[in-house]
Tab-separated table of C-alpha atoms in Angstrom:
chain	number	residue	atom	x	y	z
A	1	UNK	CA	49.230	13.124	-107.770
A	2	UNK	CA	45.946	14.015	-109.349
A	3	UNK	CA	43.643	15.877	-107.000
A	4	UNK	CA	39.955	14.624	-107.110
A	5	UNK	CA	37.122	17.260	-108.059
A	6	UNK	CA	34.468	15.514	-105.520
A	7	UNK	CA	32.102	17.502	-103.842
A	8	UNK	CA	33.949	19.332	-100.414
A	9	UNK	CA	32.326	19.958	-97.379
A	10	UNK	CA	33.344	22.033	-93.736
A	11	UNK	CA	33.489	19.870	-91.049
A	12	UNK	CA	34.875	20.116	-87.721
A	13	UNK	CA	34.953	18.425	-84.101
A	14	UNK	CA	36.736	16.678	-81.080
A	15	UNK	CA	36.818	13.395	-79.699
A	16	UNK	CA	38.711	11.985	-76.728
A	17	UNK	CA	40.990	8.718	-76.227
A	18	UNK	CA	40.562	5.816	-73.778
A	19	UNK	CA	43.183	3.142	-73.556
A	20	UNK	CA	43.080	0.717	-70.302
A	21	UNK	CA	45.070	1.729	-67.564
A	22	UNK	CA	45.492	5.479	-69.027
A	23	UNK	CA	43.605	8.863	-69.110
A	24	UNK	CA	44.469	9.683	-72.457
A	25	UNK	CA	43.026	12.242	-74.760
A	26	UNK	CA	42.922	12.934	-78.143
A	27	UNK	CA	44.671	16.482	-79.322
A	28	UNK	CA	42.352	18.855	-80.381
A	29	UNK	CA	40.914	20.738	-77.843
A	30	UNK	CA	37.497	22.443	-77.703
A	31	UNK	CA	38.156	26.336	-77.498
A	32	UNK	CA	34.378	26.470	-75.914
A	33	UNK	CA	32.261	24.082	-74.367
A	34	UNK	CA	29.520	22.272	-76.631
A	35	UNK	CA	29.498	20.050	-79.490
A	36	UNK	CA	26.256	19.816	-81.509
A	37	UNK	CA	25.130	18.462	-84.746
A	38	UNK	CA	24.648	20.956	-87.119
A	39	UNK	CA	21.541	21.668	-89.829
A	40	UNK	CA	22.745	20.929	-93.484
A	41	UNK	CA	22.985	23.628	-95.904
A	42	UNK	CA	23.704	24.383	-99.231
A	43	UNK	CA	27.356	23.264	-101.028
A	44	UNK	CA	29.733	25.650	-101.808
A	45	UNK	CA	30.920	25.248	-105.413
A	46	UNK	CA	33.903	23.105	-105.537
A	47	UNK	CA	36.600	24.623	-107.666
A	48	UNK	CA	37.891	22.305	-110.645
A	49	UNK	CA	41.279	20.505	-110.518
A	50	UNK	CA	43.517	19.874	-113.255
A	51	UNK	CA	45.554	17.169	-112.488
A	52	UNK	CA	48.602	17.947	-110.669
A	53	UNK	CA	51.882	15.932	-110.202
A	54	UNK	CA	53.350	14.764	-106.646
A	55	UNK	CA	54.554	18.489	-105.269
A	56	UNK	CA	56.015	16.003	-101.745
A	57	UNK	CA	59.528	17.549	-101.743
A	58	UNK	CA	61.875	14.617	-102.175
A	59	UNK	CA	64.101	12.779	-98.855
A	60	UNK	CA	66.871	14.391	-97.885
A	61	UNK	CA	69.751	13.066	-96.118
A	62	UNK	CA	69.790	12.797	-92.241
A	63	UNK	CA	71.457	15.589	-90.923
A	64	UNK	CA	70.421	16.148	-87.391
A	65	UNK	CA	69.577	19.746	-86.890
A	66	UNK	CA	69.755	22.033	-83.751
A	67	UNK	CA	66.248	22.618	-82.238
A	68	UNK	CA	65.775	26.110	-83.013
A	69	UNK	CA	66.467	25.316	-86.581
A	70	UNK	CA	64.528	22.090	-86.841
A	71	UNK	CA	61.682	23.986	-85.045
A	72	UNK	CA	61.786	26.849	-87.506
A	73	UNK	CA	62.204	24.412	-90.349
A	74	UNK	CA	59.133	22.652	-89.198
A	75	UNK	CA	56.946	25.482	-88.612
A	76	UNK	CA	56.928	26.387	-92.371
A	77	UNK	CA	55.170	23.487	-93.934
A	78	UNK	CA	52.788	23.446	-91.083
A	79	UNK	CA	49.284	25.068	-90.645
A	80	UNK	CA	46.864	26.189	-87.753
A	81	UNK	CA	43.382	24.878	-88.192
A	82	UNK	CA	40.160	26.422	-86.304
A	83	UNK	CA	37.166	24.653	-86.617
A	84	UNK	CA	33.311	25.973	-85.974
A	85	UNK	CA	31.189	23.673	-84.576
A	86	UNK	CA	28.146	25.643	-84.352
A	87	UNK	CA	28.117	25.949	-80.804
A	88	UNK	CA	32.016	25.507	-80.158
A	89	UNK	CA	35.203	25.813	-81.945
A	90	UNK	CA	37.952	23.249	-82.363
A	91	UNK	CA	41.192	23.481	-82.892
A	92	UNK	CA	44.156	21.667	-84.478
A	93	UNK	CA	47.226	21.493	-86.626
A	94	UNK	CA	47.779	20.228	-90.099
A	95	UNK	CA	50.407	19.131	-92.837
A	96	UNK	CA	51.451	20.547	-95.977
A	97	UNK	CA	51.818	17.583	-98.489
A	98	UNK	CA	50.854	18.842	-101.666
A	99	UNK	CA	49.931	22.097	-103.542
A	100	UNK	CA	46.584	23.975	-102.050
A	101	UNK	CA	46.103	20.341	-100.171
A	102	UNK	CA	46.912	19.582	-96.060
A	103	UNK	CA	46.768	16.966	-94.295
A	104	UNK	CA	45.533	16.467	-90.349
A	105	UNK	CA	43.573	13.918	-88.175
A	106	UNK	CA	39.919	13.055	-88.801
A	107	UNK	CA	38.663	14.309	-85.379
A	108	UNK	CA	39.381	17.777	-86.045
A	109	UNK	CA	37.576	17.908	-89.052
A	110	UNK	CA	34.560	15.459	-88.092
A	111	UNK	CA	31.206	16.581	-87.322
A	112	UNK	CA	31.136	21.149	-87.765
A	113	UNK	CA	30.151	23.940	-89.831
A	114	UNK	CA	33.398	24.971	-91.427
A	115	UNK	CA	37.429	25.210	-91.295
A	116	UNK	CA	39.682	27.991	-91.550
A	117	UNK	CA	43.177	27.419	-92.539
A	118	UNK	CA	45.812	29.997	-90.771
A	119	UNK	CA	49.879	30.760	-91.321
A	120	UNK	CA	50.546	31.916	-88.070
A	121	UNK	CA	52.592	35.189	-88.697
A	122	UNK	CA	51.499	35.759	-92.446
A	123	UNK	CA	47.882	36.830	-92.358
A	124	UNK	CA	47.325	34.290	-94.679
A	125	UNK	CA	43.507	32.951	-93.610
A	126	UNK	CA	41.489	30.202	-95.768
A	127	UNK	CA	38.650	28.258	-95.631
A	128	UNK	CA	39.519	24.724	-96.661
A	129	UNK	CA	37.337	22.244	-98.075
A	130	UNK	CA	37.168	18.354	-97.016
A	131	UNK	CA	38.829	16.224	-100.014
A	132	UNK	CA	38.229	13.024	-98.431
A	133	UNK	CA	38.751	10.916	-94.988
A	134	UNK	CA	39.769	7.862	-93.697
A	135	UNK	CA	37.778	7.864	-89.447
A	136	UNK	CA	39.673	4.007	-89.386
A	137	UNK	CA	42.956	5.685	-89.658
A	138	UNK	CA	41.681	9.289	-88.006
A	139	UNK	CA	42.814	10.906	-91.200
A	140	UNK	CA	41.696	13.439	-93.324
A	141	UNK	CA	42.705	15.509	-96.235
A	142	UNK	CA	41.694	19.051	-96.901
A	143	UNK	CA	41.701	21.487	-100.180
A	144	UNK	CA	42.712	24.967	-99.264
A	145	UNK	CA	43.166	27.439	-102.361
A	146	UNK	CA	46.183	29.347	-102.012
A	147	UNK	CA	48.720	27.825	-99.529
A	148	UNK	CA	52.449	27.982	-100.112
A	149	UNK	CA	53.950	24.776	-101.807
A	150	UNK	CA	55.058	22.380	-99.458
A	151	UNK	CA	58.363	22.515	-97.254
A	152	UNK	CA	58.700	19.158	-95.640
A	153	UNK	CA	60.370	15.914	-96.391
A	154	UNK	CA	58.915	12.987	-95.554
A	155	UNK	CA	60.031	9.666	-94.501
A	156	UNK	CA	58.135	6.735	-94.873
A	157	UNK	CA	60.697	4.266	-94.954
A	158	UNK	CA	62.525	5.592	-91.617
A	159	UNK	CA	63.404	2.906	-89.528
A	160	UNK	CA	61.843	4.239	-86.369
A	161	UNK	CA	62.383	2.102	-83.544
A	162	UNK	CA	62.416	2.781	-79.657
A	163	UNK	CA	64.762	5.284	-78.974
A	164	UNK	CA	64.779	6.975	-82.058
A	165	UNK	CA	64.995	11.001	-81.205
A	166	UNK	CA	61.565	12.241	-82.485
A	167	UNK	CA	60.128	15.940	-81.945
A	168	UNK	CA	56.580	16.906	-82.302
A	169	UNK	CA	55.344	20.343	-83.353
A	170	UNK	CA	51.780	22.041	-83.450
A	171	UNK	CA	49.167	24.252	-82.363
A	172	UNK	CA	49.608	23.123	-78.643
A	173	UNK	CA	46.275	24.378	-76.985
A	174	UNK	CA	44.906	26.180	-79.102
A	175	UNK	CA	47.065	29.002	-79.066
A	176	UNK	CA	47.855	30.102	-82.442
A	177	UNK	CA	51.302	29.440	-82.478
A	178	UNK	CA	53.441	26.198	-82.741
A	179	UNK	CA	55.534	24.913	-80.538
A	180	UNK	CA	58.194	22.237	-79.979
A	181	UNK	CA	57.861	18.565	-77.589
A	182	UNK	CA	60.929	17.179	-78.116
A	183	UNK	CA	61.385	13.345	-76.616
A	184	UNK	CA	62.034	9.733	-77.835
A	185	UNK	CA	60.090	6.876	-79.447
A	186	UNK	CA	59.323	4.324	-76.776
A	187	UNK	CA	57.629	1.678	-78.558
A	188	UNK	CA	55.896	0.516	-82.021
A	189	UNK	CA	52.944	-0.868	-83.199
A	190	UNK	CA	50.261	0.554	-80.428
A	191	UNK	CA	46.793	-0.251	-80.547
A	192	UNK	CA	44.398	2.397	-78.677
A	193	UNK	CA	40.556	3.106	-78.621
A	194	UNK	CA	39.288	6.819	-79.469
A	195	UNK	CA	35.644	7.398	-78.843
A	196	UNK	CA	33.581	10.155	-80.740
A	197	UNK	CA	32.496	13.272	-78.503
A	198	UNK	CA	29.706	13.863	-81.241
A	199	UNK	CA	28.031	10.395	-81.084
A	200	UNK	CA	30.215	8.416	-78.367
A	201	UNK	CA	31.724	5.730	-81.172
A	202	UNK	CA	34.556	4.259	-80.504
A	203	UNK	CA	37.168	4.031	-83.406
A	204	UNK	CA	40.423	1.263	-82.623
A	205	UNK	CA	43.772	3.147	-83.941
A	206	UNK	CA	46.628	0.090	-85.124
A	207	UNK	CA	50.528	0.308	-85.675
A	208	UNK	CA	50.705	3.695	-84.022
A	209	UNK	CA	54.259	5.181	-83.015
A	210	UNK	CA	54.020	5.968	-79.107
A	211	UNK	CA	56.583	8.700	-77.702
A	212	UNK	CA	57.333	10.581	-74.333
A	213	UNK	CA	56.995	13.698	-76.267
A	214	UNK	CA	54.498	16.061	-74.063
A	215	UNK	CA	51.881	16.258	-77.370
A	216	UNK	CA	49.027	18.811	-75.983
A	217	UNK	CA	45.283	19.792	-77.391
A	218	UNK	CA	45.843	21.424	-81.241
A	219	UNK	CA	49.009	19.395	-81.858
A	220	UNK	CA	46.500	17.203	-83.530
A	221	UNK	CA	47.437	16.488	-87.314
A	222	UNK	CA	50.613	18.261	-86.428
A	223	UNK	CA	54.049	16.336	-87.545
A	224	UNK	CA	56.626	13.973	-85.767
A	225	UNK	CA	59.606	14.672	-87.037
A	226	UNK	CA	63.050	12.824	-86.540
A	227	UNK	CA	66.224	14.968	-85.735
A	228	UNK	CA	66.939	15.573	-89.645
A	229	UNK	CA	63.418	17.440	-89.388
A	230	UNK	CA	61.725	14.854	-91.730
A	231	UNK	CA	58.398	13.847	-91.071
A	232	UNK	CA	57.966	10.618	-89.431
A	233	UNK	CA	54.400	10.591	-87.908
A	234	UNK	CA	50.682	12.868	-87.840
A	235	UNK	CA	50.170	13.590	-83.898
A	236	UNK	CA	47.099	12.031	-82.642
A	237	UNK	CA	46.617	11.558	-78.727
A	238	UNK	CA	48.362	12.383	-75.975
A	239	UNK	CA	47.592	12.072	-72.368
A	240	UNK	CA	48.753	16.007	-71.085
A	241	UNK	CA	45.494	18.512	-71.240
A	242	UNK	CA	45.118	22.175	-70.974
A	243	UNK	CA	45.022	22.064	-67.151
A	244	UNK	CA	47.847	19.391	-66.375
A	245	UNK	CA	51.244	19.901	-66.540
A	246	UNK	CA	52.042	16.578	-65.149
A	247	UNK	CA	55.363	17.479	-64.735
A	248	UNK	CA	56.527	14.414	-62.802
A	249	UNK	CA	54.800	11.596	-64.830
A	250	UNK	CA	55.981	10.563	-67.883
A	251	UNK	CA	54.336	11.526	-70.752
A	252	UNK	CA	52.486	9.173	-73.501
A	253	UNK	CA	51.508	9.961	-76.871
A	254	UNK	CA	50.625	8.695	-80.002
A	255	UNK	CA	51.475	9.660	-83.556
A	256	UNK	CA	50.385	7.560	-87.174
A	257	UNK	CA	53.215	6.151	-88.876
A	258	UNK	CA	53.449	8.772	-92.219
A	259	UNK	CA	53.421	5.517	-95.223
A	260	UNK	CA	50.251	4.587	-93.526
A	261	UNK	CA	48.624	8.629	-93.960
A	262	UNK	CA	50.617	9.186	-97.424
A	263	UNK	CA	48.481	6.360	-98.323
A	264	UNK	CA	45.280	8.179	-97.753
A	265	UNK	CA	46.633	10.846	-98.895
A	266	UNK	CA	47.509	9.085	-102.520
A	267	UNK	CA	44.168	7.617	-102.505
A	268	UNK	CA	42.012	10.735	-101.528
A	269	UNK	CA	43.629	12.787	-104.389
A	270	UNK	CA	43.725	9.910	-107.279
A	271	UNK	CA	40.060	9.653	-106.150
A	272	UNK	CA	40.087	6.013	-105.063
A	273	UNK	CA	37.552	5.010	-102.619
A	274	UNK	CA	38.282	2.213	-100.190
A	275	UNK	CA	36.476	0.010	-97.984
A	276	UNK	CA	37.704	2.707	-95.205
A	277	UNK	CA	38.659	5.428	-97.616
A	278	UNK	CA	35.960	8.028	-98.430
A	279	UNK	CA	36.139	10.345	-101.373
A	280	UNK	CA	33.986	13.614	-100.477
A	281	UNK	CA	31.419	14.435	-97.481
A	282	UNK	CA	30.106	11.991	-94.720
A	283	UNK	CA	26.543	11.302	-94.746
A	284	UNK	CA	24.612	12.945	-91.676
A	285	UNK	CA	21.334	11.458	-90.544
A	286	UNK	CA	20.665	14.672	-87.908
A	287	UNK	CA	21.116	13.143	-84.692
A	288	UNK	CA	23.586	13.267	-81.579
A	289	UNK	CA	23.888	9.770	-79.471
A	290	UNK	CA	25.147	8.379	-76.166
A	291	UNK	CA	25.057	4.695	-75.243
A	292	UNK	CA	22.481	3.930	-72.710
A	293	UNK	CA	21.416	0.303	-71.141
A	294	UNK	CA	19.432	-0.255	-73.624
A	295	UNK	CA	21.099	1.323	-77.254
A	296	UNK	CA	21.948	4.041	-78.922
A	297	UNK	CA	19.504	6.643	-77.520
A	298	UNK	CA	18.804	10.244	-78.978
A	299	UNK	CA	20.490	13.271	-77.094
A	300	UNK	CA	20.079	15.991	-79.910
A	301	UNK	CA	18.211	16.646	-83.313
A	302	UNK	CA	19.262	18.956	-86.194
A	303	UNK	CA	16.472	20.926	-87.217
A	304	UNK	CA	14.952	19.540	-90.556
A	305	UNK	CA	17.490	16.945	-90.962
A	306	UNK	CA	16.824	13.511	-91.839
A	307	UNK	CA	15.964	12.383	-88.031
A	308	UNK	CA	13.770	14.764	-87.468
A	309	UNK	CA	11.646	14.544	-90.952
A	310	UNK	CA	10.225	11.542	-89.488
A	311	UNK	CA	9.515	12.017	-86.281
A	312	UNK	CA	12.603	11.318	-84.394
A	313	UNK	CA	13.204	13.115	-81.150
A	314	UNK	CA	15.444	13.482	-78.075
A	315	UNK	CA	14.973	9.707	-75.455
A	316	UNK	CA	14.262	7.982	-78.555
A	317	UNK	CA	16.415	4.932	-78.987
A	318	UNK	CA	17.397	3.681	-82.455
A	319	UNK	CA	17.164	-0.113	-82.785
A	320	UNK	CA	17.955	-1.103	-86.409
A	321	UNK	CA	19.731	0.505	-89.799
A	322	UNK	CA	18.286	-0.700	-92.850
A	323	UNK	CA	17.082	-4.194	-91.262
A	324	UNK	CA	20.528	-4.246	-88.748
A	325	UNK	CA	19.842	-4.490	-85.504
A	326	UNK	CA	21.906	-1.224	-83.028
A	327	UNK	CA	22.999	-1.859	-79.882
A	328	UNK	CA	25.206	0.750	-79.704
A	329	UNK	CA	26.267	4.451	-81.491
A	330	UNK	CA	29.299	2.071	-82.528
A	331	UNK	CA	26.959	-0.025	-84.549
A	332	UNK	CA	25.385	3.192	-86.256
A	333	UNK	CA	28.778	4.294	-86.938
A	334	UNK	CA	29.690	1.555	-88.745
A	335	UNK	CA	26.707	1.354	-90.385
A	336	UNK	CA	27.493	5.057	-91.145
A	337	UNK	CA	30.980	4.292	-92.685
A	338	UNK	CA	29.471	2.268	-95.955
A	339	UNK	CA	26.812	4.965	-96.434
A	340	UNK	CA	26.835	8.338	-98.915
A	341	UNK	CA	24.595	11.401	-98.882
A	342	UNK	CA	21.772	11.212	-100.522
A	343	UNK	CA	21.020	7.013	-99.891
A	344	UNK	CA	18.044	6.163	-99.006
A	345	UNK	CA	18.228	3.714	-95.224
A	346	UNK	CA	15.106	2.538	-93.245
A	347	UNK	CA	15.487	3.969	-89.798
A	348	UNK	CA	13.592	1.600	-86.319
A	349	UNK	CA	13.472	3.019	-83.390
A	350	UNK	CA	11.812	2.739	-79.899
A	351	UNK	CA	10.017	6.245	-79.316
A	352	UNK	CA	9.023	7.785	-75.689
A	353	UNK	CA	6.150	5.722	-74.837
A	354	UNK	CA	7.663	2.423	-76.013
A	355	UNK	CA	6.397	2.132	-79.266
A	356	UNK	CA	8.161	0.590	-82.285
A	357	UNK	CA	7.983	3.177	-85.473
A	358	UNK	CA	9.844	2.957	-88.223
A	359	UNK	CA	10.563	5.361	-91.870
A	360	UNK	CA	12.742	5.684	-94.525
A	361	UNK	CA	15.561	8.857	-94.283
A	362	UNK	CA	17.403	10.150	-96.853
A	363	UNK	CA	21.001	10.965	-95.566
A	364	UNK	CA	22.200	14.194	-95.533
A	365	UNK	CA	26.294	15.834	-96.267
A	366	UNK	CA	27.157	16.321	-92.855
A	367	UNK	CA	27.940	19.870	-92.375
A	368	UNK	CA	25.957	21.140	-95.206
C-alpha cells in the first residue's frame, strides 16, 4: 500500500466514554492531571515515501495457542505510545500494520504536542508522525521511521460472534509493559457515545465488538486477538479504571471490528480523503470548550492562535461557524471535521458583557 507524503503532525490526548446505564471510559489514561490546548509551532519536515507494497503478513490458519505463547506472540507487533500534552501526558497502545506505519485509536493521538513510539524491552524510542485520522471511527494512523516489520495476522473476515474466545493485550495503565485480558465476545454491533476531554464533543462509535475482557487505561489502540493470536479488533473503551478493580462485576469493553480500521488504514496510506477520512493534521482554532446553558463557551485560549488573534477570551461563548449557528462544542466539532489548516472561517461569538462581535480566523495545524 502506498504511504502518503502529507504533511505529519504530533498530537496527543484523552477522552472518556458515556453509554446509558454504564460508567464507561475510554482507554488511555492521563499519566498527570490537565489537558490543554497547545500553541502551534513550526512543522517538522516530513520525510518522503516511495511507494511501498502491503507489508500485512498474510492469514494464517487457526491454531489456538496457549496464553503465554499467544501473549508473547502478540507483544511483538505491538507498540507503547506516550503522548505530551503540554501540561499532561497520555498514554496508549498501538498496532503494527505496515512498514515504519502503526495503527491506534484517535483519542490518544487527538489534541498534544508530540508522540513517542516505545518497544518495551528494546530501547527502541521514536517520535511518530500523524499520517492521517478518522475521529468517526476513533482511528488514527501514525508514521514512525524505523520500527520492525510487522508480526501480526489479521483477520477481517473472522466470523466473530458471541462467545468467540477473544484476548486483549496493551499498555494497561500506563505502565510500560503489556499485558494480557483474556475473556469472550458477548455481543456485536454496539453503538456507544465517547465525549472529547479537550472540547467536551461527543463522537457516536457503530458496529463495535463488546467483550468481558477487563480492557484498562493504555490498552487503547491495543489488539483483540482470537485464540489463533490473529487480530480481530483495536481496543477502545472499557469500563475498569486505574483505581477499580471491580472484581465482582462483570466487565464491559469495546473493541473496532479490524475490516472497518484496515479500511482507514488503506485509505490514509493511498492518500484518499473521505467524508470522515482525513489525510494529514486537524485544523486548530486555539480554544478549549465545555457546554454551558447557553453554548459552547470558552474555558482556555492558546496563546497567539487563531482565537485569540481576534479577541477571543475565556466566558466567551461561540454562537456561529462561518454563518452556522453553535449550540454546542458538538456543533463546532463537526463543523471542525470538514475544515483544513490554513481555511479561512468567520468566527460569532457572544463576549463578556453581552455583546455580539464577530472576525475572520485562519485555522491553525493543531499541535504545531
Amino acid at each position: 500500500m502506498p504511504k502518503s507524503g502529507a504533511v505529519r503532525r504530533m498530537v496527543v490526548a484523552a477522552i472518556a466514554v458515556v453509554a446509558v446505564g454504564t460508567g464507561l471510559v475510554a482507554t488511555a489514561p492521563a499519566l498527570r492531571d490537565g489537558v490543554h490546548d497547545v500553541p502551534a509551532a513550526a512543522p517538522p519536515a516530513a520525510p518522503s515515501h516511495e511507494p511501498v507494497e502491503d507489508a500485512r503478513p498474510a492469514d494464517v490458519a487457526e491454531v489456538a495457542l496457549e496464553p503465554a505463547a499467544l501473549e508473547q506472540h502478540v507483544a511483538s507487533g505491538i507498540v507503547v505510545i506516550d503522548t505530551d500534552l503540554g501540561a499532561s501526558h497520555t498514554a496508549g497502545t498501538g498496532i503494527v500494520v505496515a512498514d515504519d506505519t502503526v495503527l491506534t485509536n484517535h483519542h490518544v493521538v487527538d489534541g498534544g504536542r508530540s508522540i513517542v513510539v516505545a518497544i518495551p524491552g528494546s530501547g527502541t524510542v521514536s517520535h511518530a508522525y500523524l499520517l492521517g485520522y478518522d475521529r468517526s471511527r476513533d482511528l488514527a494512523v501514525l508514521d514512525v521511521p524505523g520500527l520492525p516489520a510487522p508480526t501480526l495476522s489479521f483477520a477481517p473476515d473472522a466470523d466473530v460472534t458471541p462467545g468467540t474466545a477473544i484476548t486483549a493485550v496493551g499498555n494497561a495503565e500506563g505502565a510500560g509493559v503489556f499485558a494480557a485480558a483474556p475473556g469472550t465476545v458477548t455481543s456485536v454491533g454496539n453503538t456507544i457515545t465517547t465525549r472529547s476531554a479537550t472540547d467536551g464533543s461527543l463522537n457516536r462509535l457503530h458496529d463495535l465488538i463488546e467483550v468481558d475482557a477487563r480492557v484498562r487505561p493504555g490498552d487503547s489502540g491495543g489488539p483483540l486477538v482470537d485464540a489463533a493470536g490473529r487480530v480481530i479488533g483495536v481496543n477502545t473503551a472499557g469500563d475498569a479504571d486505574q483505581n477499580t478493580r471491580m472484581q465482582n462485576a462483570r466487565a464491559r469493553s469495546f473493541a473496532i471490528p479490524i475490516a472497518d480500521a484496515l479500511a482507514t488504514v488503506d485509505a490514509v496510506l493511498a492518500g484518499r480523503e473521505t467524508d470522515t477520512v482525513h489525510i494529514g493534521p486537524p485544523p486548530a482554532l486555539g480554544v478549549e470548550l465545555a457546554d454551558r446553558g447557553h453554548g459552547p463557551q470558552v474555558q482556555a485560549v492558546t496563546p497567539d492562535g487563531p482565537a485569540d488573534l481576534v479577541g477571543i477570551t475565556v466566558g466567551d461563548v461561540l454562537t456561529m461557524f462561518d454563518g452556522a449557528p453553535l449550540h454546542s462544542s458538538t456543533d463546532v466539532r463537526d463543523h471542525m471535521n470538514d475544515a483544513h489548516p490554513g481555511d479561512r472561517v468567520q468566527i460569532t461569538w457572544l463576549d463578556a458583557a453581552g455583546a455580539t462581535r464577530s472576525d475572520t480566523v485562519v485555522l491553525v495545524s493543531r499541535g504545531r
